[in-house]
Short mmCIF file of C-alpha atoms in Angstrom, two decimals:
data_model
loop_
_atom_site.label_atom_id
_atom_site.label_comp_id
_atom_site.label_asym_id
_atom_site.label_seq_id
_atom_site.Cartn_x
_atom_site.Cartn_y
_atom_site.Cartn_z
CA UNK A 291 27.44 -15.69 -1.45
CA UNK A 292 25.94 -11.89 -0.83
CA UNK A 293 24.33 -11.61 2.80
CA UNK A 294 21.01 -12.45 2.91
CA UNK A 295 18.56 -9.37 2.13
CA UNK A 296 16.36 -8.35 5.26
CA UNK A 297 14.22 -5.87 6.05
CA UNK A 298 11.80 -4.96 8.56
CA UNK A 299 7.97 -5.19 7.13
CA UNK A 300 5.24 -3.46 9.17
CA UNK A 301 1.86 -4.89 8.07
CA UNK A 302 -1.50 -2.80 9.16
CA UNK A 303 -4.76 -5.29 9.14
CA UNK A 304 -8.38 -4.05 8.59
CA UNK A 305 -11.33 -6.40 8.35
CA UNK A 306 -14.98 -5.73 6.83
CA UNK A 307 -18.07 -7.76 7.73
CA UNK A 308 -16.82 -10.35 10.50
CA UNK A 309 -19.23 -12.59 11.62
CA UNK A 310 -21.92 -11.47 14.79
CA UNK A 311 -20.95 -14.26 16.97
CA UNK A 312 -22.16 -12.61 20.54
CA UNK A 313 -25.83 -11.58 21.77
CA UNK A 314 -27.14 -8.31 22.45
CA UNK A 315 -23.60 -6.91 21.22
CA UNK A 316 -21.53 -7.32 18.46
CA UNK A 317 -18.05 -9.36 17.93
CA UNK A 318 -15.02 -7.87 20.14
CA UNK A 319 -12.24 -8.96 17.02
CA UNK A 320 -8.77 -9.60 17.50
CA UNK A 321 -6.08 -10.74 15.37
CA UNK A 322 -3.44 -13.75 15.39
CA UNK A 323 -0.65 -13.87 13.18
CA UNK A 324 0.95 -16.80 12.53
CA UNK A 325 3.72 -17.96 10.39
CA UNK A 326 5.54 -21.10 8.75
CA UNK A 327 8.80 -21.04 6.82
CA UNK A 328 9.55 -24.66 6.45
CA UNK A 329 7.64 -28.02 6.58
CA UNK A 330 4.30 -28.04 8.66
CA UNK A 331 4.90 -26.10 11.46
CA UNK A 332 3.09 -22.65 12.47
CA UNK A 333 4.59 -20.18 14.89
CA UNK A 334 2.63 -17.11 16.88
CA UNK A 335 4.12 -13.92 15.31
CA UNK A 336 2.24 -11.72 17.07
CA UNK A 337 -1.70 -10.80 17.92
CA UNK A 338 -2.92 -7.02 17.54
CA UNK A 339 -5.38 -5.49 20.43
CA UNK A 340 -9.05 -6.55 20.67
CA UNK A 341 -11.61 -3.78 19.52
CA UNK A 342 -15.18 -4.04 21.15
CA UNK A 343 -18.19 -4.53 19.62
CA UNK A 344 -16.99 -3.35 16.18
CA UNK A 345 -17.37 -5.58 12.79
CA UNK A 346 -15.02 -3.35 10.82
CA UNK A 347 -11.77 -2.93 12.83
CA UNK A 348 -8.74 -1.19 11.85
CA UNK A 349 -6.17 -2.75 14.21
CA UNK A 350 -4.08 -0.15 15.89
CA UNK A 351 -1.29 -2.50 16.46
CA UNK A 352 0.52 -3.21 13.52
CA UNK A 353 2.98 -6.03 13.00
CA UNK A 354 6.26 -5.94 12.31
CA UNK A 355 8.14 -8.97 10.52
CA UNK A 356 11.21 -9.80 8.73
CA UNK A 357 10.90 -10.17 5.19
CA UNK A 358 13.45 -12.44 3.19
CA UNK A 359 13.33 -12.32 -0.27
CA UNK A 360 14.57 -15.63 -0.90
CA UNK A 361 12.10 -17.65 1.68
CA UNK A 362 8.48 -18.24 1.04
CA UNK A 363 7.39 -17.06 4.32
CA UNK A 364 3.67 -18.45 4.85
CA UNK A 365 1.51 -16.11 6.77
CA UNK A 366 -2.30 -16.79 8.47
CA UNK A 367 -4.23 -14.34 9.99
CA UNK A 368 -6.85 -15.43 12.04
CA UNK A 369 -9.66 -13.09 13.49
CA UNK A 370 -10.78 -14.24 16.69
CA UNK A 371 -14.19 -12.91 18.80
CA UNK A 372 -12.44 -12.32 22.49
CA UNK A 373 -15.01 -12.92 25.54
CA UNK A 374 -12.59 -13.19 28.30
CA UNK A 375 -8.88 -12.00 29.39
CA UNK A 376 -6.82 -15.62 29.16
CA UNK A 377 -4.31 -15.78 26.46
CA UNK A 378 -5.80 -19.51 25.46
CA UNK A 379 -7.76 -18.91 22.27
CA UNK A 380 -9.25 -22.53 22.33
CA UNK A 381 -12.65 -20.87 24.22
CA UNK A 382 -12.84 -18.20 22.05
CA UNK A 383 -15.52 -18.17 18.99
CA UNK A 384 -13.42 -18.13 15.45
CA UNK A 385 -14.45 -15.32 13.08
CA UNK A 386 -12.36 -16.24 10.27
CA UNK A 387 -8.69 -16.64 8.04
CA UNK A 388 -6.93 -16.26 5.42
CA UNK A 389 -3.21 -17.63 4.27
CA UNK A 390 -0.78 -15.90 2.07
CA UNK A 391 3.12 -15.41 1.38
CA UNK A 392 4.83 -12.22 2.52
CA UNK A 393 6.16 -12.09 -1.29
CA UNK A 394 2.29 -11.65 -2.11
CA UNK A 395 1.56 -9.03 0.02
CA UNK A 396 4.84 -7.01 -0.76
CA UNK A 397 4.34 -7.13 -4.35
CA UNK A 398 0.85 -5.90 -4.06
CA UNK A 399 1.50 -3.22 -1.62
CA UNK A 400 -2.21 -4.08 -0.27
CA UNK A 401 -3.99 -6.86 -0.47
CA UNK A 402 -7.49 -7.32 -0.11
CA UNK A 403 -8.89 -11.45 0.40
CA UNK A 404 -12.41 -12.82 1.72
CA UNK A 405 -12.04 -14.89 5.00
CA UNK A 406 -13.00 -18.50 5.73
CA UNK A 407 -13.57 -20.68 8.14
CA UNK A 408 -11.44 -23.84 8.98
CA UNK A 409 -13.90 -25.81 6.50
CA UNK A 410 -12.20 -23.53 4.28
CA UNK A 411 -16.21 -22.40 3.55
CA UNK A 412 -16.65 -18.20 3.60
CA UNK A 413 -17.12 -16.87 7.03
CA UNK A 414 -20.16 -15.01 5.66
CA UNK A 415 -18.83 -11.56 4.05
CA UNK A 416 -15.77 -10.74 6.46
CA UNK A 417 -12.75 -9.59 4.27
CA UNK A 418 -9.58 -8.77 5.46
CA UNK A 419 -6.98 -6.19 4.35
CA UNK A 420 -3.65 -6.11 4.49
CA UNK A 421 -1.24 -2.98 3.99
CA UNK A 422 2.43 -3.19 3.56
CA UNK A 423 5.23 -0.83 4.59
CA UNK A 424 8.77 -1.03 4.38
CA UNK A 425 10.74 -0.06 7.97
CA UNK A 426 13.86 1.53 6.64
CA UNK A 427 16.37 4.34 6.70
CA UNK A 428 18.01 4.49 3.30
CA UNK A 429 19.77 7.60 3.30
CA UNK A 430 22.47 7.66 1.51
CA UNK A 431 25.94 9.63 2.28
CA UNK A 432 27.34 11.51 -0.60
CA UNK A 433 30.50 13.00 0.73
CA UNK A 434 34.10 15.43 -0.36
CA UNK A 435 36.91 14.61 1.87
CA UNK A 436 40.63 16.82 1.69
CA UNK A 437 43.19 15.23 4.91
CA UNK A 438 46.19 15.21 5.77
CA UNK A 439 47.63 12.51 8.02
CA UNK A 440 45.12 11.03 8.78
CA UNK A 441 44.88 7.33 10.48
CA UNK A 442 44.49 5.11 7.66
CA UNK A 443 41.06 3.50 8.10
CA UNK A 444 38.35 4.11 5.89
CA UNK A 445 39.53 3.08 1.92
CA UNK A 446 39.68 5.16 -0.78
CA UNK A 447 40.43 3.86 -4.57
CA UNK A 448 40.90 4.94 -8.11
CA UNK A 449 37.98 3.50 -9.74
CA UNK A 450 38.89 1.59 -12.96
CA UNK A 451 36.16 -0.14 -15.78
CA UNK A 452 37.97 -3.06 -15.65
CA UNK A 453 37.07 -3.80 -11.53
CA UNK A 454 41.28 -3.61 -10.88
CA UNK A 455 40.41 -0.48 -8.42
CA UNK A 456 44.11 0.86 -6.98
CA UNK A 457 43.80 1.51 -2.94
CA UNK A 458 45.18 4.90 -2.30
CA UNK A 459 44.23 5.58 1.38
CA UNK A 460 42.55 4.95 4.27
CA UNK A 461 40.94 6.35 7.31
CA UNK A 462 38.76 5.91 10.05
CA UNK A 463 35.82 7.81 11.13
CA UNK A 464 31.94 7.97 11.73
CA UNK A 465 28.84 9.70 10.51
CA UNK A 466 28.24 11.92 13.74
CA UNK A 467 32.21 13.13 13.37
CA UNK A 468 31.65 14.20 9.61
CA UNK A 469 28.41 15.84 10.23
CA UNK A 470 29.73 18.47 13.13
CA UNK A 471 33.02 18.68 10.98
CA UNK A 472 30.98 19.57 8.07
CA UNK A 473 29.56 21.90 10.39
CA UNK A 474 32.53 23.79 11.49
CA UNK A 475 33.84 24.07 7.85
CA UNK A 476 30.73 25.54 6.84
CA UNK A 477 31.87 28.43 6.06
CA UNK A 478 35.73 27.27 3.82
CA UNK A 479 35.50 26.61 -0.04
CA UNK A 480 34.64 22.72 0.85
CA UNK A 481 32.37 20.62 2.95
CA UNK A 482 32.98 17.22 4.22
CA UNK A 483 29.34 16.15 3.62
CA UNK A 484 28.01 17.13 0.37
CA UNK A 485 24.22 15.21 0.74
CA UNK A 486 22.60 13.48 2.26
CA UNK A 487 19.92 11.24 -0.21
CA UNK A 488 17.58 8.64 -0.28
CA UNK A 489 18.08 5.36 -2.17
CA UNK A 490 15.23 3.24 -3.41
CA UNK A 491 15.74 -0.05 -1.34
CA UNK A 492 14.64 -3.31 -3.16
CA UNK A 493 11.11 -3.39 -1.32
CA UNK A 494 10.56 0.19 -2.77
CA UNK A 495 11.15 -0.97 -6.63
CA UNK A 496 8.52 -4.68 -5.59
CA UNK A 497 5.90 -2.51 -3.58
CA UNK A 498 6.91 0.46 -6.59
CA UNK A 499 5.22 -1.74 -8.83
CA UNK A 500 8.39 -3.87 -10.59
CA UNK A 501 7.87 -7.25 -12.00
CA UNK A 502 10.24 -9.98 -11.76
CA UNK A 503 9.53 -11.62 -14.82
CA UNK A 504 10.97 -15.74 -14.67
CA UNK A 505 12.30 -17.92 -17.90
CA UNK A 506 12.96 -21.41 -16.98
CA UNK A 507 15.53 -23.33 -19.65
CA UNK A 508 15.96 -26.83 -18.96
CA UNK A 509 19.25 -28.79 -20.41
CA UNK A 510 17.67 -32.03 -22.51
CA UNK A 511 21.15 -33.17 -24.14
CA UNK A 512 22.30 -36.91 -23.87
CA UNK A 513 24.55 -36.66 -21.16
CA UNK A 514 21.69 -36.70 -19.05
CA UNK A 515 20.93 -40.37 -19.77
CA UNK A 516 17.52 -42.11 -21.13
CA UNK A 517 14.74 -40.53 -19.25
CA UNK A 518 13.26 -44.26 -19.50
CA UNK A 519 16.28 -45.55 -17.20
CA UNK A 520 16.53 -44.86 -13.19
CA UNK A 521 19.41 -43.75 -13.62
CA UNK A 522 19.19 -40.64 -15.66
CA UNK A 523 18.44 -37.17 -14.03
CA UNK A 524 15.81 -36.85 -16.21
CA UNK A 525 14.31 -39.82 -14.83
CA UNK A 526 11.11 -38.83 -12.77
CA UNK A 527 10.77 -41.32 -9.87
CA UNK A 528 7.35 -43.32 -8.76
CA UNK A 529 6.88 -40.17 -6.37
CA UNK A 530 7.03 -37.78 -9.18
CA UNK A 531 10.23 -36.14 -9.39
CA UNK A 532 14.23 -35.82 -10.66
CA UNK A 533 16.76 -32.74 -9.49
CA UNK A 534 15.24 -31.46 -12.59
CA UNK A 535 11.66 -30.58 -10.88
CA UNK A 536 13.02 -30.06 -7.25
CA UNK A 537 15.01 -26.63 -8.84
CA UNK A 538 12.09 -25.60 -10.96
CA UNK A 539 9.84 -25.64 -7.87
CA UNK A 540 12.59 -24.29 -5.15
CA UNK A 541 13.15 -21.36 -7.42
CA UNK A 542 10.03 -21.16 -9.02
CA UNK A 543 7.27 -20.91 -6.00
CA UNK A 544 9.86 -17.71 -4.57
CA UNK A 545 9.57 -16.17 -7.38
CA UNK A 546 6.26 -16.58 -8.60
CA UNK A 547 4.99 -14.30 -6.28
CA UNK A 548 6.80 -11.30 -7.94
CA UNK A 549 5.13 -11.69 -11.09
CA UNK A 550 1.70 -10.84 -11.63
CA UNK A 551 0.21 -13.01 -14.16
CA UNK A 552 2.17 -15.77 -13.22
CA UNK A 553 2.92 -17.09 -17.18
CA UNK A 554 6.19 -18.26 -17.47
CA UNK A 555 8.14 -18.83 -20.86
CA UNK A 556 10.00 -22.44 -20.71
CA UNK A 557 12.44 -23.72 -23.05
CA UNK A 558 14.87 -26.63 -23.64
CA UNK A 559 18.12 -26.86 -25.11
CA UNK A 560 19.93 -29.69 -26.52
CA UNK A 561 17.79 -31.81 -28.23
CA UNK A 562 16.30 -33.32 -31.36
CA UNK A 563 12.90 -32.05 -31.45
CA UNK A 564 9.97 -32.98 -33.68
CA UNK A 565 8.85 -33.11 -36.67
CA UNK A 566 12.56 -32.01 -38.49
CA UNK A 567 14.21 -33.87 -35.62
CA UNK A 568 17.10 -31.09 -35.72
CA UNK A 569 18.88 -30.34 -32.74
CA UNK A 570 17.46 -27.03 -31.14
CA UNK A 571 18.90 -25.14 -27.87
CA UNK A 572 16.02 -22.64 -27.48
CA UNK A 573 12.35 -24.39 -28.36
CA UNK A 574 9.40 -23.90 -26.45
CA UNK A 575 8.40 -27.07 -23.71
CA UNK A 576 5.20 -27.02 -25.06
CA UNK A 577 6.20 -26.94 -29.07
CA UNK A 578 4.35 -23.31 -29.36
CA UNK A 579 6.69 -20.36 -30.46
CA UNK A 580 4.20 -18.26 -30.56
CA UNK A 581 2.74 -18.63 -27.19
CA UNK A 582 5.76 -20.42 -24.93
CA UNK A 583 4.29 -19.12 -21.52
CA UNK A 584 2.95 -21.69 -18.93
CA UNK A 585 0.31 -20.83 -15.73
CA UNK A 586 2.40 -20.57 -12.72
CA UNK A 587 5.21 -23.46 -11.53
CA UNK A 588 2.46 -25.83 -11.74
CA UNK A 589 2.40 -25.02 -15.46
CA UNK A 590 6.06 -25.32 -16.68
CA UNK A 591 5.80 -28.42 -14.46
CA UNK A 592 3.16 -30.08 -16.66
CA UNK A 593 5.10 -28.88 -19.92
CA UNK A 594 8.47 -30.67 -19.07
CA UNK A 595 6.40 -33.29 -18.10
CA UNK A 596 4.70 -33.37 -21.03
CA UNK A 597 8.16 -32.69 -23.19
CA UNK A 598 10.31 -35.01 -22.20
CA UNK A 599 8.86 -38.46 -23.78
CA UNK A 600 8.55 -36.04 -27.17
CA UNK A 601 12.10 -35.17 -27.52
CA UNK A 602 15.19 -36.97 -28.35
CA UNK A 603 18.49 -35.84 -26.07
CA UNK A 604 21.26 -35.30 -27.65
CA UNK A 605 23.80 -32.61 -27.42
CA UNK A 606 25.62 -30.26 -27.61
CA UNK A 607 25.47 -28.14 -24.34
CA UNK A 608 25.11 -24.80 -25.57
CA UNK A 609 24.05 -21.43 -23.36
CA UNK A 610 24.15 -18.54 -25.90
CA UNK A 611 21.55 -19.16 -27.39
CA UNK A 612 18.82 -19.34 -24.60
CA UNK A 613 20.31 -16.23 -22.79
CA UNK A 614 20.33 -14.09 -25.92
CA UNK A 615 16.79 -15.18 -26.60
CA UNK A 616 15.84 -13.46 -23.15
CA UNK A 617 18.46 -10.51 -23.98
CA UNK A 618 15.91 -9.62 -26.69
CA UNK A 619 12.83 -8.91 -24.02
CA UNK A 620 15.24 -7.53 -21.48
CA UNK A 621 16.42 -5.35 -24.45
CA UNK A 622 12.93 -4.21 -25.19
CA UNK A 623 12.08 -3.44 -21.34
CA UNK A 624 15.85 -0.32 -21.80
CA UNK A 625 12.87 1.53 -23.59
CA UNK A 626 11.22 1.98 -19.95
CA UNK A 627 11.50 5.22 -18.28
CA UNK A 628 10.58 3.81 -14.85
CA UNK A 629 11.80 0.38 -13.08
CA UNK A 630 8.74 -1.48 -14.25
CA UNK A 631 10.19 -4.94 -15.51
CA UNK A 632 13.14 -7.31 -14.64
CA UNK A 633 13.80 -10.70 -16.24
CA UNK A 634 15.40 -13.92 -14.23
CA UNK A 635 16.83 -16.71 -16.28
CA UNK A 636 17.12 -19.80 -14.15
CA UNK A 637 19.27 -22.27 -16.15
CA UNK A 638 19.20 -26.14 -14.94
CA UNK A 639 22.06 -28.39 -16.65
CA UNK A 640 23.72 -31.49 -15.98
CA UNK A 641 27.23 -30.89 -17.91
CA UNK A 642 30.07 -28.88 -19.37
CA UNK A 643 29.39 -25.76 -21.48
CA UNK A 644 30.26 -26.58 -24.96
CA UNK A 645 29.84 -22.93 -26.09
CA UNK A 646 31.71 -21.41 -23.09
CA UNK A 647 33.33 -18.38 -25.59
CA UNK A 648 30.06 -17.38 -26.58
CA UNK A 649 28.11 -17.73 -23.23
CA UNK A 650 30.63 -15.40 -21.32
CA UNK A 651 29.90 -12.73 -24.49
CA UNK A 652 26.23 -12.94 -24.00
CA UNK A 653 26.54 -12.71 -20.17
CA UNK A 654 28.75 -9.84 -20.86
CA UNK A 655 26.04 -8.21 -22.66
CA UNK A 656 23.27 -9.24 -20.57
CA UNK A 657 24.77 -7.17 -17.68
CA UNK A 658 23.64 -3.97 -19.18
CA UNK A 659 20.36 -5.11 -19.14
CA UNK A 660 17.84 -5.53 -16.53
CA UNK A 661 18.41 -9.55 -16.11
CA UNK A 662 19.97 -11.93 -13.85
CA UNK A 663 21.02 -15.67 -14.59
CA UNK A 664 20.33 -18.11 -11.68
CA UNK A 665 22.50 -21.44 -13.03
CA UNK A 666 21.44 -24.71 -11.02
CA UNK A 667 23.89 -27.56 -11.78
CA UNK A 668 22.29 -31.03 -11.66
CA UNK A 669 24.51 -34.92 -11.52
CA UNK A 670 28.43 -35.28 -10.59
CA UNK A 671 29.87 -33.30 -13.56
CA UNK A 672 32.55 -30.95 -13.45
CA UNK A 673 31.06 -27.47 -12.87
CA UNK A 674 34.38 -25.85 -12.95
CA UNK A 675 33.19 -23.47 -15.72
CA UNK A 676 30.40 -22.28 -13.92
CA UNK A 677 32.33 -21.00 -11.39
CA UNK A 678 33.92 -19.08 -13.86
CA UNK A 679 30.62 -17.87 -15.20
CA UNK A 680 29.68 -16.89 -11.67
CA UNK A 681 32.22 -13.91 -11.04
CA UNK A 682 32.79 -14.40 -7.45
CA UNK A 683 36.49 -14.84 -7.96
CA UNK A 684 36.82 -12.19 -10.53
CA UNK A 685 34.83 -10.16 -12.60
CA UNK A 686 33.78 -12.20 -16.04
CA UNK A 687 34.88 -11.14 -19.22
CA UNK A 688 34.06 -11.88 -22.70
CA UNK A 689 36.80 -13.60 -25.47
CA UNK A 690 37.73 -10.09 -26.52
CA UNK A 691 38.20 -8.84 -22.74
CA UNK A 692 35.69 -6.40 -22.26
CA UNK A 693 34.56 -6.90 -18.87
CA UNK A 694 30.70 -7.25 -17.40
CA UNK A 695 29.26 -4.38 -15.73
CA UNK A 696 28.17 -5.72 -13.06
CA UNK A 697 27.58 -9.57 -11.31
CA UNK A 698 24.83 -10.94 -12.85
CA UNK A 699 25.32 -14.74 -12.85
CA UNK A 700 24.18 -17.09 -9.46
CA UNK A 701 25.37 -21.23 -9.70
CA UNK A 702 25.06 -23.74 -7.04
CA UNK A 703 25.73 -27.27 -7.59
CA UNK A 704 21.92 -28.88 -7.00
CA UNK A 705 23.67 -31.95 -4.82
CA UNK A 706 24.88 -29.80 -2.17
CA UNK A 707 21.31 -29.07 -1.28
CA UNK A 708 20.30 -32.64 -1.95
CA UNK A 709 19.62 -33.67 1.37
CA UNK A 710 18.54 -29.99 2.38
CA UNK A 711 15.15 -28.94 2.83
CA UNK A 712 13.66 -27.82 -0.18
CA UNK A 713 13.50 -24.29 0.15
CA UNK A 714 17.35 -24.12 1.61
CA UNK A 715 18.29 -24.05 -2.47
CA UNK A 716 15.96 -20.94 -2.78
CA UNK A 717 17.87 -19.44 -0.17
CA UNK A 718 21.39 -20.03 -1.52
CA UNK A 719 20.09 -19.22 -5.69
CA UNK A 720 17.81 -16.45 -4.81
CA UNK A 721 20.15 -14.44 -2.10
CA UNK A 722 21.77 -12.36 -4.62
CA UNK A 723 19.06 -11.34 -6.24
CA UNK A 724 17.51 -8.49 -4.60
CA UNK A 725 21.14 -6.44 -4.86
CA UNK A 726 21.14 -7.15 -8.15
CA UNK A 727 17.38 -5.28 -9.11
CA UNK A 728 18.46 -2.45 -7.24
CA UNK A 729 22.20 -2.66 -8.38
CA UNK A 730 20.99 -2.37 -12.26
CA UNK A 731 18.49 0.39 -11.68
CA UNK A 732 20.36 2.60 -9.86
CA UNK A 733 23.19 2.43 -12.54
CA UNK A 734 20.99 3.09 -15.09
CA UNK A 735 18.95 5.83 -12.54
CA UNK A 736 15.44 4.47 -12.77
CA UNK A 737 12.91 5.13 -10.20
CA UNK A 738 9.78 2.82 -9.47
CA UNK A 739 6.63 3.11 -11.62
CA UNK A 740 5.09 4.91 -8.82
CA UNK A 741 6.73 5.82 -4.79
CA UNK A 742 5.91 3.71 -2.12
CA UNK A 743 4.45 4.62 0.88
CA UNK A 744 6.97 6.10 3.38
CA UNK A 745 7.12 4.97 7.23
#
């Protein structure tokens, strides 16, 4: 599995309006942020300086947090009125909150919400504002080397298509060595460094104004077992769910917040659907071709719901069909002349690919396009194949051997999380995600719709 993506987020807070809570003056405001990453429990972050008697403060102090894409990191701010110098905000009078993600406030840049008060009523007119700004350094090093006995430490390669690179040397060095050497040859037919460029980091394509755009395609064939029975993953339990529903909502509520108007397509493959009764492996989960999105998680939650005593399961297991479907849109988005859409396919199944031939040739082809394939293997079956389909041992190729551009395909077997938290399978799906956005548009050299603020 890639290393997890981190950066450093610096968040500036501004507040309108905050309520008059002292006499003869007006509020002294300070800010708490707090945050929660897993079950119930809230940690201080940090708290910014208190401003006197001011009802619009623009907090100096900015915090600074580490942003993961693959964790829903729940924030609250909380805007305090501060009479006195403890550190105990018990005695001090509460002006107001507000709770987000950090995926919400990245992929709006800025976000401006209305504040309220533990009853969760308006705390009169107070808004607060919150800007986002990537900490980085992503210069790049472009570089021409000529040596001669050199210590072999840094690698060099002959670049093939086909991924079988051939080492030729190595050597060992760092950047301030190459910068003064590049300075001494300054004035010979070659340089060591060539540039020195900027590379748009993952944040700058989210904050840029790319949408991750989420399909979820659910496996309904017959291995599976009668939904009816408590023994079949498809069988939702008294407290309302199956392995099924505990992937769409891990995945789903991470990246929800990366989409904009929230409507996700849903489909299911593998069964007998009405009124023909024909087997399908790419109809809608709430029977409308025409209109196959659903509001948010909570949405494709009700459809599969709503499915699953409609359908008959039955077989066979076929991919193809539901990944070329999304091909089409990611197609359509090649016509873009900025980085303004990406498409995730997360793919839940419970069995062996029947169409394995044809699903490597569509993956193949999906790698050119601005996609990735999150595959979330449900029961005890043998998930050999999806290893394969995964590329971490090898790059994939299709029947005729042309090889995939680039790694687009993520599986994890959903009962090694089973007694995990929740959001652990998030973590593990999710983690190679963000290389993979900037991955595809810098191979194809697209630049956000428009440049985020620099720190």
């Amino acid at each position: 599995m890639a290393a997890s993506c981190v950066t450093k987020v610096e968040l500036t807070i501004s507040c309108e309006n905050l309520l008059d809570m002292d006499v003869g003056s007006k509020s002294d405001p300070l800010c708490v942020l707090l945050m929660n990453t897993s079950g119930n429990q809230w940690f201080e972050v940090d708290r910014t300086e208190r401003v006197k008697n001011c009802l619009n403060p623009k907090f100096a102090k900015k915090f600074v947090v580490d942003y993961y894409f693959e964790v829903v990191q729940k924030l609250r701010f909380s805007v305090y009125d501060i009479d006195n110098k403890t550190v105990d905000l018990s005695d001090d009078d509460f002006l107001g909150e507000f709770e987000c993600s950090l995926g919400q406030i990245v992929s709006s840049s800025k976000l401006t919400r209305p504040l309220v008060l533990k009853n969760k009523k308006p705390a009169g007119k107070g808004t607060i504002t919150i800007s986002a700004e990537e900490i980085k350094d992503n210069r790049v090093v472009n570089f021409e080397a000529e040596a001669r006995k050199l210590d072999k430490k840094v690698e060099c390669y002959d670049y093939d298509n086909d991924g079988s690179h051939d080492l030729i040397g190595i050597f060992e060095t760092n950047m301030k060595r190459l910068q003064e050497a590049s300075r001494i040859k300054r004035n010979r037919k070659r340089k060591i460094i060539r540039t020195l460029e900027s590379e748009y980091t993952f944040l700058d394509y989210i904050m840029g104004g790319c949408q991750l755009n989420f399909t979820v395609g659910i496996d309904f064939t017959g291995s599976n077992g009668d939904p009816r029975s408590p023994d079949s993953l498809h069988y939702i339990s008294p407290q309302g769910v199956n392995e099924y529903l505990s992937a769409i909502w891990s995945v789903g509520l991470v990246v929800q917040d990366y989409d904009s108007d929230k409507m996700f397509p849903a489909f299911g493959f593998g069964a007998q659907i009405p009124p023909s009764w024909q087997v399908s492996h790419e109809f809608p989960l709430n029977f409308n071709p025409a209109n196959p999105f659903c509001a948010g998680v909570e949405g494709v939650v009700e459809a599969y719901r709503m499915c699953l005593p409609q359908v008959k399961l039955y077989g066979p297991t076929n991919f193809a069909p539901i990944i070329n479907h999304m091909a089409r849109f990611a197609q359509q988005a090649l016509q873009q002349n900025t980085a303004s859409q990406y498409y995730v396919l997360l793919i839940i199944t419970d069995g062996v690919i029947t169409d394995m031939d044809q699903t490597r040739g569509a993956i193949v082809a999906a790698s050119r396009l601005p996609m990735s394939i999150i595959i979330v293997g449900v029961g005890k079956a043998d998930f050999t194949d999806m290893e394969i389909l995964d590329g971490d041992d090898g790059r994939l190729r299709s029947v005729t051997g042309e090889p995939a551009v680039r790694d687009i395909v993520q599986f994890v077997p959903f009962r090694k999380f089973q007694n995990a938290p929740r959001e652990m399978l998030a973590q593990c799906v999710l983690a190679e995600l963000p290389q993979q956005v900037t991955s595809y548009f810098r191979y194809i050299n697209l630049s956000p719709p428009h440049e985020p603020k620099q720190s």
